[in-house]
DNA sequence: CAGCATCCGCCCGGATACTG
DNA sequence: CAGTATCCGGGCGGATGCTG
């Protein structure tokens, strides 16, 4: 895939935008860390410190729509809902860690560049 | 680098958010394609079809601040400004293409998942 | 417990007009 | 040519309150 082509670049941008939103990546990562790569709503809310119910819900719905997570409802009282990383979701971890490694390695350089830039105005 | 740690995950999220904005990735890619990995303002505006002057300016400033591109002003009339991919910016291309390849390979799966999801409501 | 509904402030990005 | 200045609408995401 070449990044430069208009149609494909649209797809790339669209998905980058999604992955770049405030919580999506962290959601996938946290789910990957969970035992069995499964967790329920309230567990995820604790893991994603600071996220609101509303935003966690929409983030989960988006991830479900894209096929990254699967939602399973248990007919119990009190209700229980579990979210699980799908095969597709797991396959995202590779590129994700790749990018995270790049960021980790180059973060000092970026931070230094910012400081230089900000000092000059 | 582990994605799960709070401080580092903040960094990852912050950079992912930036890379995920509407034009940043495309800017780096277009610049990478340009001869000498350099281009002037108006050339970039033509390459990034649909971008406004104002947004191209802020996108370039952000990329410059992070050290991805270098800005060079020529004391000429009419004025000429060229933007060039830095070493740091070039090193971004690896992870970027990696992610783009993943998206290209898995896009059909994602599109199918969306269609299924949307049909049920 | 796991949400949906509502309201709302903020910022991103587009449009337009002007300048060194 | 390469910006800056200003205005503005839409959407993201947080807070709160209510339900099956």
CSV table of C-alpha atoms (C1' of nucleotides) in Angstrom, one decimal:
chain,number,residue,atom,x,y,z
A,1,UNK,CA,0.0,0.0,0.0
A,2,UNK,CA,1.3,3.4,-1.0
A,3,UNK,CA,0.5,6.2,1.4
A,4,UNK,CA,0.3,8.7,-1.3
A,5,UNK,CA,-2.7,7.6,-3.3
A,6,UNK,CA,-5.8,9.6,-2.7
A,7,UNK,CA,-8.3,6.9,-2.0
A,8,UNK,CA,-6.0,4.8,0.1
A,9,UNK,CA,-4.6,7.8,1.9
A,10,UNK,CA,-8.1,8.7,2.8
A,11,UNK,CA,-8.5,5.3,4.5
A,12,UNK,CA,-5.2,5.6,6.3
A,13,UNK,CA,-6.1,9.1,7.5
A,14,UNK,CA,-9.5,7.9,8.6
A,15,UNK,CA,-8.1,5.0,10.6
A,16,UNK,CA,-5.2,7.1,12.0
A,17,UNK,CA,-7.7,9.6,13.2
A,18,UNK,CA,-9.6,7.0,15.0
A,19,UNK,CA,-6.5,5.3,16.5
A,20,UNK,CA,-5.3,8.8,17.4
A,21,UNK,CA,-8.4,9.7,19.4
A,22,UNK,CA,-8.1,10.1,23.1
A,23,UNK,CA,-8.7,6.5,24.2
A,24,UNK,CA,-8.9,4.0,21.4
A,25,UNK,CA,-5.3,2.8,21.5
A,26,UNK,CA,-5.2,2.6,25.2
A,27,UNK,CA,-8.4,0.6,25.2
A,28,UNK,CA,-6.9,-2.1,22.9
A,29,UNK,CA,-3.7,-2.1,24.9
A,30,UNK,CA,-5.5,-2.5,28.3
A,31,UNK,CA,-7.7,-5.2,26.9
A,32,UNK,CA,-4.6,-7.0,25.6
A,33,UNK,CA,-3.1,-6.9,29.1
A,34,UNK,CA,-6.3,-8.2,30.8
A,35,UNK,CA,-6.5,-12.0,31.7
A,36,UNK,CA,-7.9,-13.8,28.8
A,37,UNK,CA,-7.9,-10.5,26.9
A,38,UNK,CA,-11.3,-9.9,28.4
A,39,UNK,CA,-12.7,-7.4,30.8
A,40,UNK,CA,-16.0,-6.0,31.8
A,41,UNK,CA,-17.2,-2.4,31.5
A,42,UNK,CA,-16.3,-1.3,35.1
A,43,UNK,CA,-12.9,-2.9,34.9
A,44,UNK,CA,-12.1,-1.0,31.8
A,45,UNK,CA,-13.3,2.2,33.4
A,46,UNK,CA,-10.8,1.6,36.2
A,47,UNK,CA,-8.0,0.8,33.8
A,48,UNK,CA,-8.6,3.8,31.6
A,49,UNK,CA,-8.1,6.3,34.5
A,50,UNK,CA,-10.2,9.4,34.0
A,51,UNK,CA,-12.5,8.2,31.2
A,52,UNK,CA,-16.1,9.0,31.6
A,53,UNK,CA,-18.9,6.4,31.2
A,54,UNK,CA,-20.2,8.1,28.2
A,55,UNK,CA,-16.9,8.3,26.4
A,56,UNK,CA,-16.0,4.7,27.4
A,57,UNK,CA,-19.3,3.6,25.8
A,58,UNK,CA,-18.8,5.4,22.5
A,59,UNK,CA,-15.1,4.2,22.4
A,60,UNK,CA,-16.2,0.6,22.9
A,61,UNK,CA,-19.0,1.0,20.3
A,62,UNK,CA,-16.5,2.3,17.7
A,63,UNK,CA,-14.0,-0.4,18.5
A,64,UNK,CA,-16.8,-3.0,18.2
A,65,UNK,CA,-18.0,-1.5,14.9
A,66,UNK,CA,-14.5,-1.8,13.5
A,67,UNK,CA,-14.3,-5.4,14.7
A,68,UNK,CA,-11.5,-4.8,17.2
A,69,UNK,CA,-13.5,-6.0,20.2
A,70,UNK,CA,-16.4,-8.3,20.7
A,71,UNK,CA,-19.2,-7.6,23.1
A,72,UNK,CA,-20.8,-10.3,25.1
A,73,UNK,CA,-23.9,-9.8,27.3
A,74,UNK,CA,-24.7,-12.2,30.1
A,75,UNK,CA,-28.3,-12.5,31.2
A,76,UNK,CA,-27.7,-12.1,34.9
A,77,UNK,CA,-28.7,-9.9,37.7
A,78,UNK,CA,-26.9,-7.7,38.2
A,79,UNK,CA,-26.1,-7.4,34.5
A,80,UNK,CA,-22.6,-8.3,33.3
A,81,UNK,CA,-21.1,-7.3,30.0
A,82,UNK,CA,-17.6,-8.5,28.9
A,83,UNK,CA,-15.5,-7.1,26.1
A,84,UNK,CA,-12.9,-9.3,24.4
A,85,UNK,CA,-10.1,-8.5,21.9
A,86,UNK,CA,-10.8,-10.1,18.6
A,87,UNK,CA,-8.3,-11.7,16.2
A,88,UNK,CA,-8.3,-8.4,14.3
A,89,UNK,CA,-7.8,-6.5,17.5
A,90,UNK,CA,-4.9,-8.7,18.5
A,91,UNK,CA,-3.3,-8.2,15.1
A,92,UNK,CA,-3.2,-4.5,15.8
A,93,UNK,CA,-0.8,-5.0,18.7
A,94,UNK,CA,2.1,-5.6,16.4
A,95,UNK,CA,2.1,-2.3,14.5
A,96,UNK,CA,1.0,-0.5,17.8
A,97,UNK,CA,4.0,-1.8,19.7
A,98,UNK,CA,6.2,-0.9,16.7
A,99,UNK,CA,5.0,2.6,16.8
A,100,UNK,CA,5.2,2.8,20.6
A,101,UNK,CA,8.8,1.6,20.4
A,102,UNK,CA,9.6,4.3,17.9
A,103,UNK,CA,8.0,7.0,20.1
A,104,UNK,CA,9.9,5.7,23.1
A,105,UNK,CA,13.2,5.9,21.3
A,106,UNK,CA,12.7,9.2,19.7
A,107,UNK,CA,10.7,11.0,22.5
A,108,UNK,CA,13.8,12.7,24.0
A,109,UNK,CA,14.7,14.1,20.5
A,110,UNK,CA,11.1,15.4,20.1
A,111,UNK,CA,11.0,16.9,23.5
A,112,UNK,CA,14.3,18.6,22.9
A,113,UNK,CA,13.1,20.0,19.6
A,114,UNK,CA,10.0,21.4,21.2
A,115,UNK,CA,12.0,23.1,23.9
A,116,UNK,CA,14.3,24.7,21.4
A,117,UNK,CA,11.4,25.8,19.3
A,118,UNK,CA,9.5,27.3,22.3
A,119,UNK,CA,12.5,29.1,23.6
A,120,UNK,CA,12.9,31.1,20.4
A,121,UNK,CA,9.1,31.7,19.9
B,1,UNK,CA,8.7,0.8,26.1
B,2,UNK,CA,5.5,-0.7,27.6
B,3,UNK,CA,2.3,1.0,26.4
B,4,UNK,CA,0.6,0.3,29.7
B,5,UNK,CA,2.6,2.7,32.0
B,6,UNK,CA,0.8,5.9,32.8
B,7,UNK,CA,3.4,8.4,32.0
B,8,UNK,CA,4.6,6.7,28.8
B,9,UNK,CA,1.1,6.0,27.7
B,10,UNK,CA,0.4,9.7,28.0
B,11,UNK,CA,3.3,10.4,25.6
B,12,UNK,CA,2.1,7.7,23.2
B,13,UNK,CA,-1.4,9.0,23.3
B,14,UNK,CA,-0.3,12.6,22.8
B,15,UNK,CA,1.8,11.7,19.8
B,16,UNK,CA,-0.7,9.4,18.3
B,17,UNK,CA,-3.3,12.2,18.6
B,18,UNK,CA,-1.0,14.5,16.7
B,19,UNK,CA,-0.1,11.9,14.0
B,20,UNK,CA,-3.8,11.2,13.8
B,21,UNK,CA,-4.9,14.7,13.1
B,22,UNK,CA,-6.2,15.5,9.7
B,23,UNK,CA,-3.0,16.3,7.8
B,24,UNK,CA,0.2,15.6,9.8
B,25,UNK,CA,0.8,12.1,8.4
B,26,UNK,CA,0.0,13.1,4.9
B,27,UNK,CA,2.3,16.1,5.2
B,28,UNK,CA,5.3,13.9,6.1
B,29,UNK,CA,4.5,11.4,3.4
B,30,UNK,CA,4.1,14.1,0.7
B,31,UNK,CA,7.4,15.7,1.8
B,32,UNK,CA,9.1,12.3,1.6
B,33,UNK,CA,7.9,11.9,-2.0
B,34,UNK,CA,9.1,15.4,-3.0
B,35,UNK,CA,12.5,15.7,-4.9
B,36,UNK,CA,15.2,16.1,-2.3
B,37,UNK,CA,12.4,15.7,0.3
B,38,UNK,CA,12.0,19.4,0.1
B,39,UNK,CA,9.0,21.5,-1.1
B,40,UNK,CA,7.8,25.1,-0.7
B,41,UNK,CA,4.6,26.2,0.8
B,42,UNK,CA,2.5,26.5,-2.3
B,43,UNK,CA,3.7,23.1,-3.6
B,44,UNK,CA,2.6,21.5,-0.3
B,45,UNK,CA,-0.7,23.2,-0.6
B,46,UNK,CA,-1.2,21.7,-4.0
B,47,UNK,CA,-0.1,18.3,-2.8
B,48,UNK,CA,-2.4,18.3,0.2
B,49,UNK,CA,-5.6,18.7,-1.9
B,50,UNK,CA,-8.2,20.7,0.0
B,51,UNK,CA,-6.1,22.0,2.8
B,52,UNK,CA,-6.5,25.7,3.6
B,53,UNK,CA,-3.6,28.2,4.1
B,54,UNK,CA,-4.3,28.6,7.7
B,55,UNK,CA,-4.4,24.9,8.5
B,56,UNK,CA,-1.3,24.1,6.4
B,57,UNK,CA,0.6,26.8,8.3
B,58,UNK,CA,-0.4,25.4,11.7
B,59,UNK,CA,0.3,21.9,10.6
B,60,UNK,CA,3.8,22.9,9.4
B,61,UNK,CA,4.5,24.8,12.6
B,62,UNK,CA,3.5,21.8,14.7
B,63,UNK,CA,5.7,19.5,12.6
B,64,UNK,CA,8.5,22.0,12.8
B,65,UNK,CA,8.1,22.3,16.6
B,66,UNK,CA,8.3,18.5,16.9
B,67,UNK,CA,11.4,18.5,14.7
B,68,UNK,CA,9.9,16.5,11.9
B,69,UNK,CA,10.5,19.3,9.3
B,70,UNK,CA,12.9,22.1,9.0
B,71,UNK,CA,11.9,25.5,7.7
B,72,UNK,CA,14.2,27.6,5.5
B,73,UNK,CA,13.5,31.2,4.5
B,74,UNK,CA,15.2,32.7,1.4
B,75,UNK,CA,15.6,36.5,1.4
B,76,UNK,CA,14.2,36.9,-2.1
B,77,UNK,CA,11.5,38.8,-3.9
B,78,UNK,CA,9.0,37.2,-4.2
B,79,UNK,CA,9.6,35.4,-0.9
B,80,UNK,CA,10.4,31.7,-0.9
B,81,UNK,CA,10.2,29.3,2.0
B,82,UNK,CA,11.1,25.7,1.7
B,83,UNK,CA,10.3,22.9,4.1
B,84,UNK,CA,12.5,19.8,4.4
B,85,UNK,CA,12.1,16.5,6.1
B,86,UNK,CA,14.6,16.1,8.9
B,87,UNK,CA,16.4,13.0,10.0
B,88,UNK,CA,13.8,12.5,12.7
B,89,UNK,CA,11.0,13.0,10.2
B,90,UNK,CA,12.5,10.5,7.9
B,91,UNK,CA,12.8,7.9,10.7
B,92,UNK,CA,9.0,8.3,11.1
B,93,UNK,CA,8.5,6.8,7.7
B,94,UNK,CA,9.4,3.3,8.8
B,95,UNK,CA,6.7,2.9,11.5
B,96,UNK,CA,4.3,4.9,9.3
B,97,UNK,CA,4.6,2.5,6.3
B,98,UNK,CA,4.4,-0.4,8.7
B,99,UNK,CA,1.0,0.8,10.0
B,100,UNK,CA,-0.1,1.7,6.5
B,101,UNK,CA,0.6,-1.8,5.4
B,102,UNK,CA,-1.4,-3.2,8.3
B,103,UNK,CA,-4.3,-1.0,7.4
B,104,UNK,CA,-4.1,-1.9,3.8
B,105,UNK,CA,-4.1,-5.6,4.6
B,106,UNK,CA,-6.9,-5.5,7.2
B,107,UNK,CA,-9.1,-2.8,5.7
B,108,UNK,CA,-11.4,-5.2,3.9
B,109,UNK,CA,-12.0,-7.0,7.3
B,110,UNK,CA,-12.7,-3.7,9.0
B,111,UNK,CA,-15.1,-2.5,6.3
B,112,UNK,CA,-16.9,-5.8,6.5
B,113,UNK,CA,-17.2,-5.6,10.3
B,114,UNK,CA,-18.6,-2.1,9.9
B,115,UNK,CA,-21.2,-3.2,7.4
B,116,UNK,CA,-22.3,-6.0,9.6
B,117,UNK,CA,-22.5,-3.8,12.6
B,118,UNK,CA,-24.5,-1.1,10.8
B,119,UNK,CA,-27.0,-3.5,9.3
B,120,UNK,CA,-28.0,-4.7,12.8
B,121,UNK,CA,-28.0,-1.2,14.3
C,1,DC,C1',-23.9,-2.9,36.8
C,2,DA,C1',-24.0,-1.0,32.4
C,3,DG,C1',-25.6,1.9,30.0
C,4,DC,C1',-28.6,6.1,27.6
C,5,DA,C1',-30.1,11.1,27.5
C,6,DT,C1',-29.0,15.7,27.9
C,7,DC,C1',-26.4,19.7,28.3
C,8,DC,C1',-22.3,22.3,27.4
C,9,DG,C1',-17.5,24.2,27.0
C,10,DC,C1',-13.7,23.9,24.1
C,11,DC,C1',-10.9,23.3,20.3
C,12,DC,C1',-10.1,21.8,15.5
C,13,DG,C1',-10.3,23.1,11.1
C,14,DG,C1',-12.7,25.7,7.2
C,15,DA,C1',-13.7,30.4,4.9
C,16,DT,C1',-12.5,34.9,4.2
C,17,DA,C1',-9.9,39.2,4.1
C,18,DC,C1',-5.8,41.4,4.6
C,19,DT,C1',-0.2,42.2,4.5
C,20,DG,C1',5.2,42.2,4.1
D,1,DC,C1',4.4,34.1,-2.3
D,2,DA,C1',3.7,33.0,2.2
D,3,DG,C1',1.8,34.0,5.5
D,4,DT,C1',-1.4,36.6,9.7
D,5,DA,C1',-6.0,38.0,11.6
D,6,DT,C1',-10.7,37.2,12.5
D,7,DC,C1',-14.9,34.8,12.5
D,8,DC,C1',-17.5,30.7,12.9
D,9,DG,C1',-19.9,26.0,12.8
D,10,DG,C1',-19.4,21.3,14.2
D,11,DG,C1',-17.8,17.7,16.8
D,12,DC,C1',-15.3,15.7,20.7
D,13,DG,C1',-15.3,14.7,25.1
D,14,DG,C1',-16.5,15.8,30.2
D,15,DA,C1',-20.4,16.2,33.9
D,16,DT,C1',-24.7,15.0,35.6
D,17,DG,C1',-29.0,12.6,36.1
D,18,DC,C1',-31.8,8.7,35.2
D,19,DT,C1',-33.1,3.5,33.9
D,20,DG,C1',-33.5,-1.9,33.0
